[in-house]
Short mmCIF file of C-alpha atoms in Angstrom, two decimals:
data_model
loop_
_atom_site.label_atom_id
_atom_site.label_comp_id
_atom_site.label_asym_id
_atom_site.label_seq_id
_atom_site.Cartn_x
_atom_site.Cartn_y
_atom_site.Cartn_z
CA MET A 19 -0.06 -0.11 0.04
CA SER A 20 1.40 3.28 -0.97
CA SER A 21 -0.67 6.26 0.12
CA LYS A 22 -0.18 9.22 2.28
CA LYS A 23 -2.69 10.19 5.02
CA GLN A 24 -4.87 12.98 4.10
CA GLY A 25 -4.48 16.20 5.91
CA SER A 26 -5.45 19.76 5.89
CA LYS A 27 -3.47 22.95 6.02
CA ARG A 28 -3.99 24.92 9.22
CA THR A 29 -4.06 28.65 8.37
CA GLY A 30 -5.91 31.63 9.22
CA LYS A 31 -9.67 31.29 9.75
CA THR A 32 -9.85 27.65 8.54
CA ALA A 33 -7.49 26.44 11.30
CA MET A 34 -8.99 24.18 14.07
CA ASN A 35 -9.40 26.38 17.25
CA ARG A 36 -9.30 23.94 20.08
CA ARG A 37 -10.79 26.55 22.56
CA MET A 38 -13.62 27.32 20.13
CA PHE A 39 -14.21 23.68 19.72
CA LEU A 40 -14.45 22.99 23.49
CA GLY A 41 -16.60 26.01 23.93
CA VAL A 42 -19.18 24.56 21.53
CA THR A 43 -19.03 21.07 22.98
CA GLY A 44 -18.30 21.68 26.74
CA GLY A 45 -22.00 22.10 27.70
CA VAL A 46 -23.05 18.94 26.17
CA ALA A 47 -21.78 16.55 29.02
CA ALA A 48 -23.50 19.04 31.49
CA ALA A 49 -26.74 18.77 29.61
CA ALA A 50 -26.56 15.04 29.37
CA ALA A 51 -26.05 14.75 33.13
CA LEU A 52 -29.23 16.98 33.70
CA GLY A 53 -31.44 13.74 33.53
CA PRO A 54 -31.71 10.28 32.12
CA SER A 55 -31.59 9.60 28.36
CA LEU A 56 -34.93 8.02 27.43
CA ALA A 57 -34.91 4.49 25.92
CA ARG A 58 -37.37 2.45 24.02
CA ALA A 59 -36.90 -1.20 24.22
CA GLN A 60 -38.58 -3.76 21.94
CA GLY A 61 -42.40 -3.92 22.28
CA GLY A 62 -45.01 -5.39 20.15
CA THR A 63 -43.89 -6.37 16.62
CA ALA A 64 -40.01 -6.41 16.43
CA PRO A 65 -38.62 -3.88 14.13
CA LYS A 66 -36.45 -4.70 11.12
CA ARG A 67 -32.72 -4.53 11.65
CA LEU A 68 -29.59 -4.76 9.56
CA VAL A 69 -25.90 -5.62 10.44
CA VAL A 70 -23.16 -5.41 7.86
CA ILE A 71 -19.88 -7.25 8.74
CA PHE A 72 -16.67 -6.55 6.74
CA THR A 73 -13.53 -8.81 7.04
CA PRO A 74 -10.68 -7.95 4.64
CA ASP A 75 -8.69 -9.51 1.71
CA GLY A 76 -11.27 -11.97 0.25
CA THR A 77 -11.13 -15.65 1.23
CA LEU A 78 -9.85 -18.92 0.12
CA HIS A 79 -12.51 -20.27 -2.15
CA ASN A 80 -11.60 -23.94 -1.98
CA GLU A 81 -12.11 -23.82 1.80
CA TRP A 82 -15.21 -21.46 1.59
CA ARG A 83 -17.27 -22.72 -1.23
CA PRO A 84 -19.85 -25.34 -0.27
CA THR A 85 -20.50 -28.43 -2.36
CA GLY A 86 -23.84 -29.85 -3.24
CA SER A 87 -27.28 -28.38 -4.27
CA LYS A 88 -29.07 -25.15 -3.37
CA THR A 89 -30.84 -26.67 -0.34
CA ASP A 90 -28.55 -29.78 0.21
CA PHE A 91 -25.12 -28.68 0.69
CA THR A 92 -21.92 -29.34 2.97
CA LEU A 93 -20.18 -26.45 4.61
CA PRO A 94 -16.30 -26.40 4.03
CA SER A 95 -13.63 -25.71 6.47
CA ILE A 96 -13.99 -21.95 6.75
CA LEU A 97 -17.81 -22.04 7.05
CA ALA A 98 -17.73 -25.06 9.35
CA PRO A 99 -18.39 -23.04 12.50
CA PHE A 100 -21.81 -22.17 11.22
CA GLU A 101 -22.95 -25.85 10.98
CA SER A 102 -25.50 -25.09 13.73
CA LEU A 103 -26.85 -22.05 11.84
CA ARG A 104 -27.02 -23.84 8.31
CA ASP A 105 -30.80 -23.02 8.39
CA ASP A 106 -30.32 -19.46 8.99
CA MET A 107 -27.92 -18.54 6.24
CA ILE A 108 -27.56 -18.04 2.49
CA VAL A 109 -24.15 -18.50 1.06
CA LEU A 110 -23.77 -16.25 -2.03
CA ASP A 111 -21.28 -17.71 -4.64
CA GLY A 112 -20.71 -15.79 -7.81
CA ILE A 113 -21.24 -12.02 -6.65
CA ASP A 114 -19.34 -9.72 -8.91
CA ASN A 115 -18.33 -5.98 -8.50
CA ARG A 116 -19.46 -4.72 -11.88
CA ILE A 117 -18.67 -1.20 -10.56
CA TYR A 118 -14.88 -1.90 -10.58
CA GLY A 119 -12.94 0.06 -13.18
CA LYS A 120 -15.24 2.96 -13.20
CA GLY A 121 -13.86 4.53 -9.90
CA ASP A 122 -10.37 5.41 -8.74
CA GLY A 123 -7.58 3.48 -7.00
CA ASP A 124 -6.45 -0.17 -6.98
CA ALA A 125 -8.53 -3.21 -6.35
CA HIS A 126 -8.30 -2.72 -2.46
CA GLN A 127 -9.46 0.93 -2.66
CA GLN A 128 -12.23 0.35 -5.12
CA GLY A 129 -13.58 -2.79 -3.43
CA MET A 130 -13.58 -1.17 -0.02
CA THR A 131 -15.47 1.91 -1.28
CA GLN A 132 -17.82 0.40 -3.82
CA MET A 133 -19.11 -2.88 -2.15
CA LEU A 134 -21.73 -1.09 -0.03
CA THR A 135 -22.45 1.88 -2.33
CA GLY A 136 -22.87 -0.02 -5.73
CA ARG A 137 -21.39 3.14 -7.17
CA PRO A 138 -18.00 4.49 -8.23
CA ASN A 139 -15.76 6.23 -5.66
CA THR A 140 -13.90 9.36 -6.60
CA THR A 141 -10.43 10.52 -6.99
CA LYS A 142 -10.72 12.23 -3.70
CA SER A 143 -9.64 10.17 -0.39
CA ALA A 144 -12.63 8.36 0.89
CA THR A 145 -15.43 9.78 -1.02
CA SER A 146 -18.11 8.14 -3.05
CA THR A 147 -20.56 9.22 -5.66
CA GLY A 148 -23.53 8.45 -3.55
CA MET A 149 -24.54 6.88 -0.21
CA SER A 150 -23.87 3.23 0.95
CA VAL A 151 -26.80 0.80 1.48
CA ASP A 152 -26.58 0.84 5.22
CA GLU A 153 -27.21 4.53 5.33
CA TYR A 154 -29.85 4.46 2.95
CA ILE A 155 -31.66 1.78 5.03
CA HIS A 156 -30.76 3.68 8.24
CA GLN A 157 -32.79 6.73 6.69
CA HIS A 158 -35.86 4.62 6.18
CA ILE A 159 -36.10 2.24 9.08
CA SER A 160 -34.48 3.82 12.13
CA ASP A 161 -37.10 6.32 13.11
CA GLY A 162 -34.67 8.81 14.52
CA ARG A 163 -32.47 6.19 16.19
CA PRO A 164 -28.82 6.51 15.46
CA ALA A 165 -26.82 3.93 13.36
CA LEU A 166 -24.11 2.05 15.22
CA ARG A 167 -20.93 1.96 13.06
CA VAL A 168 -17.82 0.31 14.85
CA ALA A 169 -14.39 -0.91 13.82
CA VAL A 170 -11.66 -3.16 15.21
CA GLY A 171 -8.05 -2.54 14.67
CA THR A 172 -8.15 0.58 12.57
CA ASN A 173 -6.69 3.89 12.74
CA PRO A 174 -9.24 6.52 13.30
CA ASN A 175 -7.01 9.47 12.02
CA TYR A 176 -6.04 7.43 8.76
CA ILE A 177 -9.05 8.38 6.44
CA SER A 178 -8.52 6.93 2.88
CA ASN A 179 -10.16 4.57 0.38
CA TRP A 180 -8.50 1.77 2.16
CA THR A 181 -10.27 2.45 5.50
CA ARG A 182 -13.67 3.83 4.89
CA MET A 183 -16.68 1.65 3.66
CA THR A 184 -19.79 3.65 4.53
CA PHE A 185 -20.86 7.05 3.14
CA ASP A 186 -23.65 9.63 3.52
CA GLN A 187 -26.02 11.04 0.87
CA ASN A 188 -23.22 13.39 -0.25
CA GLY A 189 -20.71 10.60 -0.62
CA SER A 190 -18.60 11.72 2.33
CA ALA A 191 -17.23 9.01 4.49
CA ILE A 192 -19.05 8.00 7.74
CA HIS A 193 -16.46 7.22 10.22
CA PRO A 194 -16.82 4.13 12.57
CA ARG A 195 -15.94 4.07 16.23
CA THR A 196 -12.87 2.46 17.06
CA SER A 197 -13.48 2.62 20.90
CA PRO A 198 -16.18 0.20 22.21
CA TYR A 199 -16.20 2.37 25.33
CA GLN A 200 -17.11 5.61 23.49
CA ALA A 201 -19.45 3.91 21.09
CA ARG A 202 -21.21 2.28 24.29
CA ASP A 203 -21.49 5.58 26.30
CA ALA A 204 -22.93 7.41 23.28
CA MET A 205 -25.55 4.54 22.68
CA PHE A 206 -26.17 4.01 26.36
CA PRO A 207 -25.46 7.10 28.57
CA SER A 208 -24.86 6.66 32.28
CA THR A 209 -28.29 7.65 33.09
CA PHE A 210 -29.86 4.91 30.90
CA ASP A 211 -32.01 2.47 32.92
CA PRO A 212 -32.16 -1.05 31.52
CA THR A 213 -35.37 -1.79 33.39
CA GLY A 214 -37.29 1.25 31.66
CA GLY A 215 -37.43 3.12 34.92
CA GLY A 216 -35.88 6.43 33.95
CA GLY A 217 -37.27 9.18 31.86
CA GLY A 218 -40.58 9.83 33.52
CA SER A 219 -42.91 12.49 32.23
CA SER A 220 -42.88 14.87 35.28
CA ALA A 221 -42.67 18.67 34.75
CA GLY A 222 -39.01 18.41 36.22
CA ALA A 223 -38.09 15.82 33.72
CA ASP A 224 -39.74 17.61 30.95
CA ARG A 225 -37.83 20.76 31.63
CA ALA A 226 -34.53 18.93 31.90
CA ARG A 227 -35.10 17.27 28.73
CA ALA A 228 -35.87 20.39 26.92
CA VAL A 229 -32.77 21.89 28.44
CA ARG A 230 -30.71 19.08 26.98
CA GLU A 231 -32.19 19.12 23.67
CA GLY A 232 -31.56 23.06 23.36
CA VAL A 233 -27.98 22.51 24.26
CA LEU A 234 -27.52 19.71 21.99
CA GLY A 235 -29.30 21.57 18.99
CA THR A 236 -27.24 24.81 19.60
CA ALA A 237 -24.06 22.75 19.56
CA THR A 238 -24.82 21.06 16.48
CA ALA A 239 -25.67 24.13 14.76
CA ARG A 240 -22.33 25.77 15.79
CA LEU A 241 -20.39 22.79 14.64
CA HIS A 242 -21.97 22.65 11.34
CA ALA A 243 -21.16 26.35 10.95
CA MET A 244 -17.53 25.83 11.87
CA ALA A 245 -17.35 22.73 9.47
CA SER A 246 -18.33 25.13 6.50
CA GLN A 247 -15.09 27.14 7.24
CA LEU A 248 -12.75 23.97 7.37
CA ARG A 249 -11.23 21.60 4.95
CA GLY A 250 -9.98 18.03 4.70
CA VAL A 251 -9.74 16.07 7.94
CA ASP A 252 -10.86 18.86 10.24
CA ARG A 253 -14.02 19.45 8.44
CA GLN A 254 -14.87 15.69 8.30
CA ARG A 255 -14.12 15.36 12.00
CA ILE A 256 -16.26 18.33 12.86
CA GLU A 257 -19.29 17.16 10.61
CA SER A 258 -18.75 13.61 12.24
CA HIS A 259 -19.01 15.13 15.76
CA ALA A 260 -22.06 17.16 14.71
CA GLY A 261 -23.73 14.05 13.50
CA SER A 262 -23.04 12.32 16.91
CA LEU A 263 -24.58 15.17 18.60
CA GLU A 264 -27.72 14.90 16.38
CA ASN A 265 -27.92 11.20 17.08
CA LEU A 266 -27.80 11.91 20.84
CA ALA A 267 -30.49 14.51 20.40
CA LYS A 268 -32.69 12.00 18.62
CA LEU A 269 -32.34 9.61 21.36
CA GLU A 270 -33.77 12.14 23.70
CA THR A 271 -37.08 12.23 22.04
CA MET A 272 -37.64 8.35 22.44
CA GLY A 273 -40.41 7.12 24.64
CA THR A 274 -39.81 4.72 27.53
CA VAL A 275 -41.07 1.01 27.36
CA ALA A 276 -39.85 -1.48 29.90
CA PRO A 277 -37.89 -4.29 28.31
CA SER A 278 -38.22 -7.86 29.02
CA THR A 279 -36.10 -8.62 32.18
CA ASP A 280 -34.20 -11.27 30.42
CA LEU A 281 -32.62 -8.65 28.36
CA VAL A 282 -31.01 -6.87 31.15
CA PRO A 283 -28.03 -9.10 31.27
CA LEU A 284 -27.11 -7.99 27.74
CA TYR A 285 -26.80 -4.48 29.34
CA ASP A 286 -24.91 -5.65 32.24
CA ARG A 287 -22.65 -7.50 29.99
CA ILE A 288 -21.35 -4.24 28.24
CA LYS A 289 -21.42 -2.33 31.37
CA ASN A 290 -18.96 -4.71 32.93
CA TRP A 291 -16.30 -4.76 30.08
CA THR A 292 -12.65 -4.91 31.17
CA PRO A 293 -11.65 -1.18 31.01
CA ASN A 294 -8.90 0.53 28.88
CA LEU A 295 -8.37 -1.98 26.23
CA VAL A 296 -7.02 -0.79 22.77
CA ALA A 297 -7.03 -2.50 19.54
CA SER A 298 -5.18 -0.11 17.32
CA PRO A 299 -2.81 -1.25 14.57
CA SER A 300 -0.01 -0.40 16.65
CA LYS A 301 -1.29 -2.34 19.77
CA GLN A 302 -3.06 -5.69 18.36
CA ALA A 303 -3.00 -7.83 21.44
CA ASP A 304 -6.50 -6.71 22.44
CA PHE A 305 -8.02 -7.20 18.84
CA PRO A 306 -10.05 -10.29 19.93
CA LYS A 307 -11.38 -8.73 23.05
CA ILE A 308 -12.44 -5.42 21.31
CA ALA A 309 -13.93 -7.65 18.57
CA ARG A 310 -16.03 -9.39 21.11
CA MET A 311 -16.95 -6.18 23.02
CA GLN A 312 -18.22 -4.55 19.64
CA MET A 313 -20.51 -7.43 18.97
CA GLU A 314 -21.88 -7.42 22.31
CA LEU A 315 -22.71 -3.84 22.04
CA ILE A 316 -24.68 -4.31 18.64
CA SER A 317 -26.53 -7.02 20.57
CA ALA A 318 -27.39 -4.61 23.44
CA ALA A 319 -28.22 -1.87 21.09
CA PHE A 320 -30.69 -4.03 19.07
CA ALA A 321 -32.32 -5.71 22.28
CA PHE A 322 -33.17 -2.14 23.73
CA ASP A 323 -33.97 -0.91 20.19
CA ARG A 324 -31.29 1.86 20.64
CA SER A 325 -30.38 1.32 17.04
CA ARG A 326 -31.62 -0.65 14.15
CA VAL A 327 -28.67 -0.43 11.73
CA ALA A 328 -25.04 -1.62 12.52
CA VAL A 329 -21.94 -2.00 10.64
CA LEU A 330 -18.89 -3.88 12.16
CA GLN A 331 -15.60 -3.27 10.37
CA PHE A 332 -12.81 -5.74 11.10
CA SER A 333 -9.41 -4.01 10.26
CA GLU A 334 -9.44 -2.56 6.67
CA SER A 335 -8.61 -3.36 3.14
CA ASN A 336 -4.92 -4.44 2.60
CA SER A 337 -5.09 -5.41 6.48
CA GLY A 338 -1.91 -4.95 8.53
CA ILE A 339 -3.20 -7.12 11.32
CA LYS A 340 -1.05 -9.99 12.63
CA HIS A 341 -3.37 -12.68 13.83
CA THR A 342 -1.20 -14.33 16.36
CA TRP A 343 -4.07 -15.42 18.45
CA ALA A 344 -5.44 -17.41 15.72
CA GLY A 345 -2.13 -19.21 15.09
CA ALA A 346 -0.83 -17.28 12.37
CA PRO A 347 2.88 -15.95 12.44
CA SER A 348 3.82 -12.83 14.18
CA ASP A 349 5.90 -11.60 11.52
CA LYS A 350 3.50 -11.40 8.77
CA THR A 351 0.27 -9.31 8.45
CA HIS A 352 -3.07 -10.70 7.03
CA HIS A 353 -2.31 -9.01 3.68
CA GLY A 354 1.26 -10.03 3.61
CA LEU A 355 0.28 -13.74 3.98
CA SER A 356 -2.22 -13.48 1.21
CA HIS A 357 0.56 -12.34 -1.16
CA ASP A 358 2.73 -15.11 0.04
CA GLY A 359 0.11 -17.62 -0.97
CA ASN A 360 0.49 -19.33 2.52
CA ASN A 361 -2.82 -20.88 2.54
CA THR A 362 -2.09 -22.92 5.60
CA GLN A 363 -1.81 -19.75 7.71
CA LEU A 364 -4.45 -17.87 5.95
CA LEU A 365 -6.80 -20.55 6.47
CA LYS A 366 -6.34 -20.07 10.40
CA ILE A 367 -7.27 -16.25 9.93
CA TYR A 368 -10.37 -16.84 7.89
CA ARG A 369 -11.55 -19.64 10.31
CA TRP A 370 -11.07 -17.29 13.30
CA TYR A 371 -13.31 -14.54 11.38
CA SER A 372 -15.73 -17.32 10.95
CA GLN A 373 -15.87 -18.44 14.62
CA GLN A 374 -16.25 -14.81 15.77
CA ILE A 375 -19.12 -14.16 13.43
CA ALA A 376 -20.71 -17.45 14.27
CA TRP A 377 -20.47 -16.44 17.86
CA PHE A 378 -22.33 -13.21 17.20
CA ILE A 379 -25.10 -14.67 14.77
CA ASN A 380 -25.72 -17.24 17.77
CA ASP A 381 -26.01 -14.32 20.29
CA LEU A 382 -28.54 -12.81 18.28
CA LYS A 383 -30.52 -15.88 17.92
CA THR A 384 -30.34 -16.87 21.50
CA ASN A 385 -31.69 -13.54 22.46
CA GLY A 386 -34.56 -13.48 19.93
CA LEU A 387 -33.00 -10.80 17.91
CA LEU A 388 -32.22 -12.68 14.60
CA ASP A 389 -35.61 -13.47 13.17
CA ASN A 390 -36.15 -9.82 12.28
CA THR A 391 -32.50 -9.14 11.35
CA VAL A 392 -30.45 -9.45 8.25
CA VAL A 393 -26.65 -9.91 8.63
CA LEU A 394 -24.53 -9.37 5.58
CA TRP A 395 -20.91 -10.66 5.81
CA MET A 396 -18.91 -9.18 3.05
CA THR A 397 -15.41 -8.48 1.93
CA ASP A 398 -13.61 -6.43 -0.67
CA MET A 399 -12.30 -8.68 -3.28
CA GLN A 400 -12.11 -12.36 -4.48
CA THR A 401 -8.72 -12.92 -2.80
CA GLY A 402 -6.02 -10.81 -1.33
CA GLU A 403 -3.50 -12.52 -3.61
CA ASN A 404 -5.23 -11.92 -6.96
CA HIS A 405 -7.08 -8.63 -6.36
CA LYS A 406 -9.94 -9.79 -8.54
CA GLU A 407 -13.38 -7.98 -8.40
CA THR A 408 -15.19 -11.26 -9.57
CA THR A 409 -16.55 -13.93 -7.31
CA VAL A 410 -16.46 -11.88 -4.33
CA PRO A 411 -17.63 -14.14 -1.25
CA MET A 412 -20.70 -13.01 0.72
CA THR A 413 -22.83 -14.66 3.21
CA ILE A 414 -26.47 -13.56 4.64
CA PHE A 415 -27.73 -14.70 8.07
CA GLY A 416 -31.35 -14.22 8.93
CA GLY A 417 -34.18 -13.35 6.48
CA ALA A 418 -36.21 -10.83 8.27
CA ASN A 419 -39.29 -12.70 6.95
CA HIS A 420 -38.36 -11.87 3.35
CA LEU A 421 -35.36 -14.00 2.46
CA GLN A 422 -35.45 -17.71 2.30
CA THR A 423 -32.36 -19.05 4.37
CA GLY A 424 -30.83 -22.50 4.39
CA ARG A 425 -29.53 -22.04 0.87
CA TYR A 426 -26.26 -22.17 -1.19
CA MET A 427 -26.62 -19.85 -4.22
CA ASN A 428 -24.23 -20.90 -6.95
CA TYR A 429 -24.71 -17.76 -9.27
CA ARG A 430 -21.44 -18.62 -11.07
CA SER A 431 -23.14 -21.38 -12.99
CA SER A 432 -25.26 -18.82 -14.56
CA GLY A 433 -22.49 -16.24 -15.17
CA GLY A 434 -22.54 -14.49 -11.90
CA VAL A 435 -24.65 -11.47 -10.62
CA ALA A 436 -23.59 -7.85 -9.78
CA HIS A 437 -23.26 -7.08 -6.21
CA ASN A 438 -25.94 -4.47 -6.77
CA SER A 439 -28.39 -7.08 -6.67
CA VAL A 440 -27.42 -8.10 -3.13
CA LEU A 441 -27.85 -4.47 -2.04
CA THR A 442 -31.20 -4.21 -3.57
CA SER A 443 -32.26 -7.55 -1.90
CA LEU A 444 -31.19 -5.89 1.52
CA CYS A 445 -33.37 -3.02 0.73
CA ASN A 446 -36.39 -5.21 0.02
CA ALA A 447 -35.70 -7.49 3.26
CA MET A 448 -35.86 -4.14 5.09
CA GLY A 449 -39.50 -3.50 3.68
CA LEU A 450 -38.33 -1.13 1.03
CA SER A 451 -39.68 -1.49 -2.51
CA ASP A 452 -36.57 -0.44 -4.46
CA THR A 453 -35.93 -2.19 -7.59
CA LYS A 454 -32.36 -1.31 -7.93
CA PHE A 455 -29.54 0.27 -5.73
CA GLY A 456 -26.44 2.25 -6.86
CA ALA A 457 -25.25 2.92 -10.34
CA ARG A 458 -26.80 -0.08 -11.93
CA ASP A 459 -30.25 -1.11 -12.85
CA ASP A 460 -29.80 -4.82 -11.52
CA GLY A 461 -32.85 -6.05 -9.68
CA PRO A 462 -32.74 -8.03 -6.50
CA LEU A 463 -31.29 -11.64 -6.25
CA SER A 464 -33.09 -14.37 -7.67
CA GLY A 465 -34.04 -17.64 -6.11
CA VAL A 466 -33.77 -16.34 -2.53
CA THR A 467 -37.24 -15.07 -1.89
#
């Protein structure tokens, strides 16, 4: 990978002024402390939910591709951890990125930025020509709740086509939270009551809520004003922070419904995390623990209906993670091993990812959260070695009462299908009537409904 980190020139009025930034945001914490954030747990009909999980550098197809027919198939080594979930999954074989070549950068960059947008990226760092499917669905099904986008083992300050995969309606990158603690505290403020006892409707509570909403609204407006005077990374960071405050304000408007008491342990689980873990590219030892924490957070956010759309990004394209905990060597990164063609070591990495995702799917299922949820597990290319944009491995879990699971879909036998069809099917599974998504007119996947 040969790329320089994007930066912005700090001169004159466009420079980031730390005192000004703190002046805008300093009152937000005080506002949040004035009273409990309101929560709405699941009640009545379960809402539709979407999770996207990214793992980098393709796969080993001979160890990933099932054998057999559409409904009678055998899972190979990489997918073996999903044996108990066979009836809940759809293996998609023969998915092609037919947008590739119309955007900018190498296969890693285009794959990373195009797989969820179905659109070309641009020559600017981490920008697209339109929004990603997770954001589109979020705008339609979340009813004011924030989306939960988290990452493991990425550098939050390195904003590039290798590191960003979700985009807003303007094609600007949406940045994932790398700290599970920060993501948790944004989704579940300290005043959150998992039993539904907080928030009330007394005059005092209403006044406190109004003050919080006012402070958040003022801070958000000022941050947007600041962003208009900035460029590059500074502008992206301020806009991202403004978006976070907008999401916090949305959470304030939610009503309170007491959840089932058997969901409270999911909240207790995330509140009792081991503190101060870090899984940055420079400190990778905590990678497995951070990964589990981020997955636990998604389960809790869904259980208490704090969020309905989540994205979990493991590392980034051209992955620099050394998976020693999976038995891979300590002197080679994931991407390095893929170019060495060391399939024995790569298999350990891909199986490890499967084991983590299988744990997560089982966690959703055990807690009654999978039935109305669709989980898309995707990557950026066919293999890390050949960089091809064809036959990109994808797997779906859960059908949300729309997709027929328990299937191995071998689209290769009919010439493959564009990955835009996968994105369209996600929209349909979430209750949207779209006949296309992205820059192509491909309809939804055939044979899965």
